[in-house]
Amino acid sequence: MLTFKGCHYPEAVVLYAVYFYVRYSVSYRDLEEIMAERGVTLDHATLNRWVIKYSRALAQVAKKRKRPGNPSWRTDETYIEVKRQWIYLYRAIDKYGDTLDFMLSERRDEEAATHFFLRTVGSNGLPKKVVIDKSGANYAGLLKLNLFLLWLGWHYLVEIRQIKYLNNIVEQDHRFIKRITRPMLGFKVFHSAEATLAGIETAHMIRKGQLNRQGLSGFQQFASLAG
C-alpha cells in the first residue's frame, strides 16, 4: 500500500495528476495548466516529483495483478532519449498483445538481453516460444536461458524464432509508448526515465484491460493500485 504521508494534497489529486501524465500526451507545463483549470494550483516541479515517486510503486502492484499472459512471446527494443543519448527500452508482450514486462537499459548486448529474459520469466513463468528480430544479442540471451534450463534439468527448452513479420505486433505496440513520451522531449536522468516509463506501461496495461477490473474507469483502476 502506498503512503501519501507528508503530501500537502489529497491522495486523489496526486493520483489523478500522475495518471493523466502517464496516460496522455502532455508535458508537465500542460498538466500544470490542466490542474489549475480544475482548481488545483501547483507547479510542474511538484508534478515531476509525484510521477517519479509513485509511478514505479504503482507499476510493481500492477505487474502482480495483471492477468496471466500467453506462453508465446514477442520481444523487441525501442529507443528512449535520456541525457541527449538514445538508450533502450526492452519490451515483451504475448501473441495477443498483453504486456508481460519491460526494462530500461543503457546497453543493448547479451548481458542486458539475458537479464531482461530472466526478469520476464521471473514475473510471468517460462514461455514455450519467443519471437525476436535478427538481434544477435537477444538470440544469445535466449540461448543462455536455455542453457540455464538444461543445467536445471528442465524437461523442455524455449523455442526461439527469428521471424520479422511475427514480431510486428510488438513493434506496433511501441507506438503507444512513443506517442506518450514524445511531448516530454527526452529525459534528464536515467532513474526519472525508468520511473516515468513504468507509469506509462502501467497505464497502457490498464488501457488493454489487463487488470481485470470490470466496470471501473482507467483512472479508477489506476487509483486502486494505491491500496
PDB file of C-alpha atoms in Angstrom:
ATOM      1  CA  MET A   1       0.000   0.000   0.000  1.00  0.00           C
ATOM      2  CA  LEU A   2       1.362   3.416  -0.977  1.00  0.00           C
ATOM      3  CA  THR A   3       1.723   6.102   1.631  1.00  0.00           C
ATOM      4  CA  PHE A   4       0.962   9.751   0.926  1.00  0.00           C
ATOM      5  CA  LYS A   5       2.229  10.928   4.296  1.00  0.00           C
ATOM      6  CA  GLY A   6       3.696  14.409   4.105  1.00  0.00           C
ATOM      7  CA  CYS A   7       1.913  15.258   0.869  1.00  0.00           C
ATOM      8  CA  HIS A   8       0.024  18.546   1.059  1.00  0.00           C
ATOM      9  CA  TYR A   9      -2.598  17.473  -1.456  1.00  0.00           C
ATOM     10  CA  PRO A  10      -5.333  14.828  -1.247  1.00  0.00           C
ATOM     11  CA  GLU A  11      -4.423  11.354  -2.481  1.00  0.00           C
ATOM     12  CA  ALA A  12      -6.997  11.556  -5.294  1.00  0.00           C
ATOM     13  CA  VAL A  13      -5.417  14.761  -6.637  1.00  0.00           C
ATOM     14  CA  VAL A  14      -1.938  13.214  -6.674  1.00  0.00           C
ATOM     15  CA  LEU A  15      -3.108  10.044  -8.405  1.00  0.00           C
ATOM     16  CA  TYR A  16      -5.180  11.977 -10.938  1.00  0.00           C
ATOM     17  CA  ALA A  17      -2.174  14.113 -11.898  1.00  0.00           C
ATOM     18  CA  VAL A  18       0.148  11.105 -12.196  1.00  0.00           C
ATOM     19  CA  TYR A  19      -2.396   9.118 -14.215  1.00  0.00           C
ATOM     20  CA  PHE A  20      -3.099  11.995 -16.589  1.00  0.00           C
ATOM     21  CA  TYR A  21       0.633  12.457 -17.273  1.00  0.00           C
ATOM     22  CA  VAL A  22       1.421   8.803 -17.955  1.00  0.00           C
ATOM     23  CA  ARG A  23      -1.766   8.153 -19.937  1.00  0.00           C
ATOM     24  CA  TYR A  24      -1.979  11.163 -22.255  1.00  0.00           C
ATOM     25  CA  SER A  25       0.434  13.094 -24.477  1.00  0.00           C
ATOM     26  CA  VAL A  26       1.040  16.134 -22.260  1.00  0.00           C
ATOM     27  CA  SER A  27       4.046  17.977 -20.925  1.00  0.00           C
ATOM     28  CA  TYR A  28       4.408  18.990 -17.277  1.00  0.00           C
ATOM     29  CA  ARG A  29       3.631  22.591 -18.268  1.00  0.00           C
ATOM     30  CA  ASP A  30       0.428  21.413 -19.978  1.00  0.00           C
ATOM     31  CA  LEU A  31      -0.556  19.376 -16.939  1.00  0.00           C
ATOM     32  CA  GLU A  32       0.096  22.345 -14.653  1.00  0.00           C
ATOM     33  CA  GLU A  33      -2.494  24.321 -16.655  1.00  0.00           C
ATOM     34  CA  ILE A  34      -4.950  21.391 -16.710  1.00  0.00           C
ATOM     35  CA  MET A  35      -4.777  21.049 -12.925  1.00  0.00           C
ATOM     36  CA  ALA A  36      -5.185  24.825 -12.480  1.00  0.00           C
ATOM     37  CA  GLU A  37      -8.384  24.697 -14.552  1.00  0.00           C
ATOM     38  CA  ARG A  38      -9.645  22.130 -12.042  1.00  0.00           C
ATOM     39  CA  GLY A  39      -8.873  24.399  -9.117  1.00  0.00           C
ATOM     40  CA  VAL A  40      -5.561  22.821  -8.078  1.00  0.00           C
ATOM     41  CA  THR A  41      -2.593  25.208  -8.074  1.00  0.00           C
ATOM     42  CA  LEU A  42       0.827  23.560  -8.211  1.00  0.00           C
ATOM     43  CA  ASP A  43       3.975  23.826 -10.308  1.00  0.00           C
ATOM     44  CA  HIS A  44       5.492  21.464 -12.842  1.00  0.00           C
ATOM     45  CA  ALA A  45       8.361  20.537 -10.486  1.00  0.00           C
ATOM     46  CA  THR A  46       5.849  19.133  -7.982  1.00  0.00           C
ATOM     47  CA  LEU A  47       4.179  17.128 -10.728  1.00  0.00           C
ATOM     48  CA  ASN A  48       7.546  15.728 -11.756  1.00  0.00           C
ATOM     49  CA  ARG A  49       8.289  14.620  -8.186  1.00  0.00           C
ATOM     50  CA  TRP A  50       4.909  12.894  -7.929  1.00  0.00           C
ATOM     51  CA  VAL A  51       5.364  10.969 -11.168  1.00  0.00           C
ATOM     52  CA  ILE A  52       8.842   9.791 -10.204  1.00  0.00           C
ATOM     53  CA  LYS A  53       7.838   8.910  -6.635  1.00  0.00           C
ATOM     54  CA  TYR A  54       4.637   6.973  -7.314  1.00  0.00           C
ATOM     55  CA  SER A  55       4.869   5.521 -10.834  1.00  0.00           C
ATOM     56  CA  ARG A  56       7.340   2.752 -10.039  1.00  0.00           C
ATOM     57  CA  ALA A  57       5.445   1.564  -6.950  1.00  0.00           C
ATOM     58  CA  LEU A  58       2.133   1.502  -8.829  1.00  0.00           C
ATOM     59  CA  ALA A  59       3.771  -0.442 -11.683  1.00  0.00           C
ATOM     60  CA  GLN A  60       5.011  -3.094  -9.262  1.00  0.00           C
ATOM     61  CA  VAL A  61       1.482  -3.621  -7.953  1.00  0.00           C
ATOM     62  CA  ALA A  62       0.073  -3.717 -11.496  1.00  0.00           C
ATOM     63  CA  LYS A  63       2.510  -6.458 -12.531  1.00  0.00           C
ATOM     64  CA  LYS A  64       1.259  -8.636  -9.697  1.00  0.00           C
ATOM     65  CA  ARG A  65      -2.410  -8.028 -10.508  1.00  0.00           C
ATOM     66  CA  LYS A  66      -2.377  -8.327 -14.298  1.00  0.00           C
ATOM     67  CA  ARG A  67      -3.958 -11.351 -15.914  1.00  0.00           C
ATOM     68  CA  PRO A  68      -1.612 -14.227 -16.887  1.00  0.00           C
ATOM     69  CA  GLY A  69      -0.039 -13.907 -20.318  1.00  0.00           C
ATOM     70  CA  ASN A  70       0.098 -16.423 -23.152  1.00  0.00           C
ATOM     71  CA  PRO A  71       3.324 -18.529 -23.300  1.00  0.00           C
ATOM     72  CA  SER A  72       4.007 -17.343 -26.873  1.00  0.00           C
ATOM     73  CA  TRP A  73       6.042 -14.138 -26.511  1.00  0.00           C
ATOM     74  CA  ARG A  74       7.102 -11.273 -28.778  1.00  0.00           C
ATOM     75  CA  THR A  75      10.103  -9.216 -27.660  1.00  0.00           C
ATOM     76  CA  ASP A  76      11.844  -6.167 -29.063  1.00  0.00           C
ATOM     77  CA  GLU A  77      13.538  -2.919 -28.056  1.00  0.00           C
ATOM     78  CA  THR A  78      12.680   0.684 -28.803  1.00  0.00           C
ATOM     79  CA  TYR A  79      14.717   3.848 -28.272  1.00  0.00           C
ATOM     80  CA  ILE A  80      14.250   6.396 -25.498  1.00  0.00           C
ATOM     81  CA  GLU A  81      16.253   9.617 -25.209  1.00  0.00           C
ATOM     82  CA  VAL A  82      17.984  10.216 -21.866  1.00  0.00           C
ATOM     83  CA  LYS A  83      20.563  12.984 -21.371  1.00  0.00           C
ATOM     84  CA  ARG A  84      20.539  13.561 -25.154  1.00  0.00           C
ATOM     85  CA  GLN A  85      21.567   9.965 -25.772  1.00  0.00           C
ATOM     86  CA  TRP A  86      19.474   7.087 -27.068  1.00  0.00           C
ATOM     87  CA  ILE A  87      19.105   4.139 -24.708  1.00  0.00           C
ATOM     88  CA  TYR A  88      16.981   1.024 -24.946  1.00  0.00           C
ATOM     89  CA  LEU A  89      13.565   0.077 -23.634  1.00  0.00           C
ATOM     90  CA  TYR A  90      13.240  -3.726 -23.731  1.00  0.00           C
ATOM     91  CA  ARG A  91       9.616  -4.829 -24.007  1.00  0.00           C
ATOM     92  CA  ALA A  92       7.839  -8.184 -24.086  1.00  0.00           C
ATOM     93  CA  ILE A  93       4.205  -8.848 -24.968  1.00  0.00           C
ATOM     94  CA  ASP A  94       2.339 -12.063 -25.656  1.00  0.00           C
ATOM     95  CA  LYS A  95       0.837 -13.036 -29.002  1.00  0.00           C
ATOM     96  CA  TYR A  96      -2.444 -11.345 -28.063  1.00  0.00           C
ATOM     97  CA  GLY A  97      -0.739  -8.038 -27.286  1.00  0.00           C
ATOM     98  CA  ASP A  98      -0.797  -8.166 -23.473  1.00  0.00           C
ATOM     99  CA  THR A  99       2.221  -6.569 -21.795  1.00  0.00           C
ATOM    100  CA  LEU A 100       4.457  -9.066 -20.000  1.00  0.00           C
ATOM    101  CA  ASP A 101       7.409  -6.973 -18.828  1.00  0.00           C
ATOM    102  CA  PHE A 102       9.662  -4.036 -19.729  1.00  0.00           C
ATOM    103  CA  MET A 103      13.139  -2.861 -18.782  1.00  0.00           C
ATOM    104  CA  LEU A 104      15.142   0.277 -19.492  1.00  0.00           C
ATOM    105  CA  SER A 105      18.810  -0.377 -20.247  1.00  0.00           C
ATOM    106  CA  GLU A 106      21.780   1.757 -21.223  1.00  0.00           C
ATOM    107  CA  ARG A 107      23.152  -1.169 -23.242  1.00  0.00           C
ATOM    108  CA  ARG A 108      21.851  -3.428 -25.955  1.00  0.00           C
ATOM    109  CA  ASP A 109      24.014  -6.506 -25.557  1.00  0.00           C
ATOM    110  CA  GLU A 110      23.922 -10.137 -24.478  1.00  0.00           C
ATOM    111  CA  GLU A 111      24.127  -9.301 -20.774  1.00  0.00           C
ATOM    112  CA  ALA A 112      21.200  -6.861 -20.927  1.00  0.00           C
ATOM    113  CA  ALA A 113      19.107  -9.263 -23.027  1.00  0.00           C
ATOM    114  CA  THR A 114      19.795 -12.178 -20.669  1.00  0.00           C
ATOM    115  CA  HIS A 115      18.845 -10.076 -17.655  1.00  0.00           C
ATOM    116  CA  PHE A 116      15.616  -8.999 -19.339  1.00  0.00           C
ATOM    117  CA  PHE A 117      14.584 -12.539 -20.282  1.00  0.00           C
ATOM    118  CA  LEU A 118      15.323 -13.884 -16.806  1.00  0.00           C
ATOM    119  CA  ARG A 119      13.385 -10.996 -15.273  1.00  0.00           C
ATOM    120  CA  THR A 120      10.406 -11.614 -17.562  1.00  0.00           C
ATOM    121  CA  VAL A 121      10.438 -15.334 -16.786  1.00  0.00           C
ATOM    122  CA  GLY A 122      10.525 -14.499 -13.083  1.00  0.00           C
ATOM    123  CA  SER A 123       7.321 -12.472 -13.292  1.00  0.00           C
ATOM    124  CA  ASN A 124       5.463 -14.493 -15.952  1.00  0.00           C
ATOM    125  CA  GLY A 125       6.768 -18.060 -15.894  1.00  0.00           C
ATOM    126  CA  LEU A 126       8.539 -19.869 -18.724  1.00  0.00           C
ATOM    127  CA  PRO A 127       7.388 -19.282 -22.296  1.00  0.00           C
ATOM    128  CA  LYS A 128       7.031 -22.044 -24.857  1.00  0.00           C
ATOM    129  CA  LYS A 129       8.139 -19.780 -27.705  1.00  0.00           C
ATOM    130  CA  VAL A 130       9.846 -16.385 -28.014  1.00  0.00           C
ATOM    131  CA  VAL A 131       9.795 -14.451 -31.282  1.00  0.00           C
ATOM    132  CA  ILE A 132      12.593 -11.914 -31.778  1.00  0.00           C
ATOM    133  CA  ASP A 133      14.066  -9.904 -34.638  1.00  0.00           C
ATOM    134  CA  LYS A 134      17.522 -10.537 -36.096  1.00  0.00           C
ATOM    135  CA  SER A 135      19.257  -9.204 -32.979  1.00  0.00           C
ATOM    136  CA  GLY A 136      22.258 -11.369 -32.138  1.00  0.00           C
ATOM    137  CA  ALA A 137      22.223 -10.121 -28.537  1.00  0.00           C
ATOM    138  CA  ASN A 138      18.643 -11.265 -27.970  1.00  0.00           C
ATOM    139  CA  TYR A 139      19.361 -14.622 -29.574  1.00  0.00           C
ATOM    140  CA  ALA A 140      22.415 -15.096 -27.335  1.00  0.00           C
ATOM    141  CA  GLY A 141      20.338 -14.125 -24.285  1.00  0.00           C
ATOM    142  CA  LEU A 142      17.741 -16.774 -25.085  1.00  0.00           C
ATOM    143  CA  LEU A 143      20.441 -19.377 -25.657  1.00  0.00           C
ATOM    144  CA  LYS A 144      21.758 -18.582 -22.174  1.00  0.00           C
ATOM    145  CA  LEU A 145      18.255 -19.039 -20.803  1.00  0.00           C
ATOM    146  CA  ASN A 146      18.035 -22.468 -22.447  1.00  0.00           C
ATOM    147  CA  LEU A 147      21.461 -23.443 -21.136  1.00  0.00           C
ATOM    148  CA  PHE A 148      20.288 -22.500 -17.662  1.00  0.00           C
ATOM    149  CA  LEU A 149      17.212 -24.701 -18.131  1.00  0.00           C
ATOM    150  CA  LEU A 150      19.418 -27.608 -19.245  1.00  0.00           C
ATOM    151  CA  TRP A 151      21.575 -27.128 -16.170  1.00  0.00           C
ATOM    152  CA  LEU A 152      18.435 -27.302 -14.023  1.00  0.00           C
ATOM    153  CA  GLY A 153      17.367 -30.498 -15.803  1.00  0.00           C
ATOM    154  CA  TRP A 154      14.237 -28.881 -17.238  1.00  0.00           C
ATOM    155  CA  HIS A 155      12.077 -31.090 -19.446  1.00  0.00           C
ATOM    156  CA  TYR A 156      11.779 -28.674 -22.386  1.00  0.00           C
ATOM    157  CA  LEU A 157      13.616 -25.705 -23.896  1.00  0.00           C
ATOM    158  CA  VAL A 158      12.245 -22.399 -25.107  1.00  0.00           C
ATOM    159  CA  GLU A 159      11.671 -22.302 -28.877  1.00  0.00           C
ATOM    160  CA  ILE A 160      13.464 -19.329 -30.444  1.00  0.00           C
ATOM    161  CA  ARG A 161      12.049 -17.899 -33.656  1.00  0.00           C
ATOM    162  CA  GLN A 162      13.552 -15.024 -35.619  1.00  0.00           C
ATOM    163  CA  ILE A 163      10.706 -14.082 -37.961  1.00  0.00           C
ATOM    164  CA  LYS A 164      10.193 -10.378 -38.514  1.00  0.00           C
ATOM    165  CA  TYR A 165       6.514 -10.401 -39.549  1.00  0.00           C
ATOM    166  CA  LEU A 166       5.553 -12.301 -36.383  1.00  0.00           C
ATOM    167  CA  ASN A 167       7.178  -9.530 -34.377  1.00  0.00           C
ATOM    168  CA  ASN A 168       5.122  -6.753 -35.970  1.00  0.00           C
ATOM    169  CA  ILE A 169       2.691  -6.856 -33.048  1.00  0.00           C
ATOM    170  CA  VAL A 170       5.296  -5.671 -30.531  1.00  0.00           C
ATOM    171  CA  GLU A 171       6.637  -3.053 -32.936  1.00  0.00           C
ATOM    172  CA  GLN A 172       3.099  -1.695 -33.287  1.00  0.00           C
ATOM    173  CA  ASP A 173       2.718  -1.754 -29.500  1.00  0.00           C
ATOM    174  CA  HIS A 174       5.772   0.509 -29.179  1.00  0.00           C
ATOM    175  CA  ARG A 175       3.767   3.280 -30.828  1.00  0.00           C
ATOM    176  CA  PHE A 176       1.650   3.951 -27.739  1.00  0.00           C
ATOM    177  CA  ILE A 177       4.777   4.375 -25.585  1.00  0.00           C
ATOM    178  CA  LYS A 178       6.442   6.648 -28.156  1.00  0.00           C
ATOM    179  CA  ARG A 179       3.296   8.764 -28.520  1.00  0.00           C
ATOM    180  CA  ILE A 180       3.192   9.436 -24.774  1.00  0.00           C
ATOM    181  CA  THR A 181       6.922  10.173 -24.447  1.00  0.00           C
ATOM    182  CA  ARG A 182       7.154  12.469 -27.494  1.00  0.00           C
ATOM    183  CA  PRO A 183       5.943  15.674 -25.718  1.00  0.00           C
ATOM    184  CA  MET A 184       8.436  15.000 -22.904  1.00  0.00           C
ATOM    185  CA  LEU A 185      11.332  15.912 -25.237  1.00  0.00           C
ATOM    186  CA  GLY A 186      13.699  13.431 -23.623  1.00  0.00           C
ATOM    187  CA  PHE A 187      14.591  12.673 -20.022  1.00  0.00           C
ATOM    188  CA  LYS A 188      17.362  14.300 -17.998  1.00  0.00           C
ATOM    189  CA  VAL A 189      18.298  11.356 -15.776  1.00  0.00           C
ATOM    190  CA  PHE A 190      18.013   7.572 -16.014  1.00  0.00           C
ATOM    191  CA  HIS A 191      16.020   6.967 -12.818  1.00  0.00           C
ATOM    192  CA  SER A 192      13.460   9.591 -13.837  1.00  0.00           C
ATOM    193  CA  ALA A 193      13.040   7.924 -17.241  1.00  0.00           C
ATOM    194  CA  GLU A 194      12.757   4.491 -15.636  1.00  0.00           C
ATOM    195  CA  ALA A 195      10.058   5.565 -13.171  1.00  0.00           C
ATOM    196  CA  THR A 196       8.045   7.531 -15.728  1.00  0.00           C
ATOM    197  CA  LEU A 197       8.124   4.690 -18.263  1.00  0.00           C
ATOM    198  CA  ALA A 198       6.923   2.303 -15.569  1.00  0.00           C
ATOM    199  CA  GLY A 199       3.890   4.543 -15.124  1.00  0.00           C
ATOM    200  CA  ILE A 200       3.301   4.754 -18.877  1.00  0.00           C
ATOM    201  CA  GLU A 201       3.475   0.964 -19.218  1.00  0.00           C
ATOM    202  CA  THR A 202       1.021   0.602 -16.325  1.00  0.00           C
ATOM    203  CA  ALA A 203      -1.463   2.967 -17.964  1.00  0.00           C
ATOM    204  CA  HIS A 204      -1.017   1.005 -21.196  1.00  0.00           C
ATOM    205  CA  MET A 205      -1.818  -2.272 -19.418  1.00  0.00           C
ATOM    206  CA  ILE A 206      -4.967  -0.696 -17.974  1.00  0.00           C
ATOM    207  CA  ARG A 207      -5.910   0.554 -21.446  1.00  0.00           C
ATOM    208  CA  LYS A 208      -5.589  -3.036 -22.727  1.00  0.00           C
ATOM    209  CA  GLY A 209      -7.807  -4.370 -19.923  1.00  0.00           C
ATOM    210  CA  GLN A 210      -5.102  -6.455 -18.252  1.00  0.00           C
ATOM    211  CA  LEU A 211      -6.051  -5.752 -14.633  1.00  0.00           C
ATOM    212  CA  ASN A 212      -9.433  -7.495 -14.774  1.00  0.00           C
ATOM    213  CA  ARG A 213     -11.307  -4.673 -13.047  1.00  0.00           C
ATOM    214  CA  GLN A 214     -14.553  -4.662 -14.995  1.00  0.00           C
ATOM    215  CA  GLY A 215     -16.786  -1.616 -14.700  1.00  0.00           C
ATOM    216  CA  LEU A 216     -14.047   0.732 -13.489  1.00  0.00           C
ATOM    217  CA  SER A 217     -12.674   3.630 -15.486  1.00  0.00           C
ATOM    218  CA  GLY A 218      -8.975   3.791 -16.335  1.00  0.00           C
ATOM    219  CA  PHE A 219      -8.337   6.271 -13.549  1.00  0.00           C
ATOM    220  CA  GLN A 220     -10.279   4.183 -11.016  1.00  0.00           C
ATOM    221  CA  GLN A 221      -8.209   1.126 -11.924  1.00  0.00           C
ATOM    222  CA  PHE A 222      -5.017   3.172 -11.608  1.00  0.00           C
ATOM    223  CA  ALA A 223      -6.066   4.581  -8.233  1.00  0.00           C
ATOM    224  CA  SER A 224      -6.999   1.080  -6.973  1.00  0.00           C
ATOM    225  CA  LEU A 225      -3.322   0.121  -7.252  1.00  0.00           C
ATOM    226  CA  ALA A 226      -2.525   2.515  -4.407  1.00  0.00           C
ATOM    227  CA  GLY A 227      -4.185   0.181  -1.916  1.00  0.00           C
TER     228      GLY A 227
END
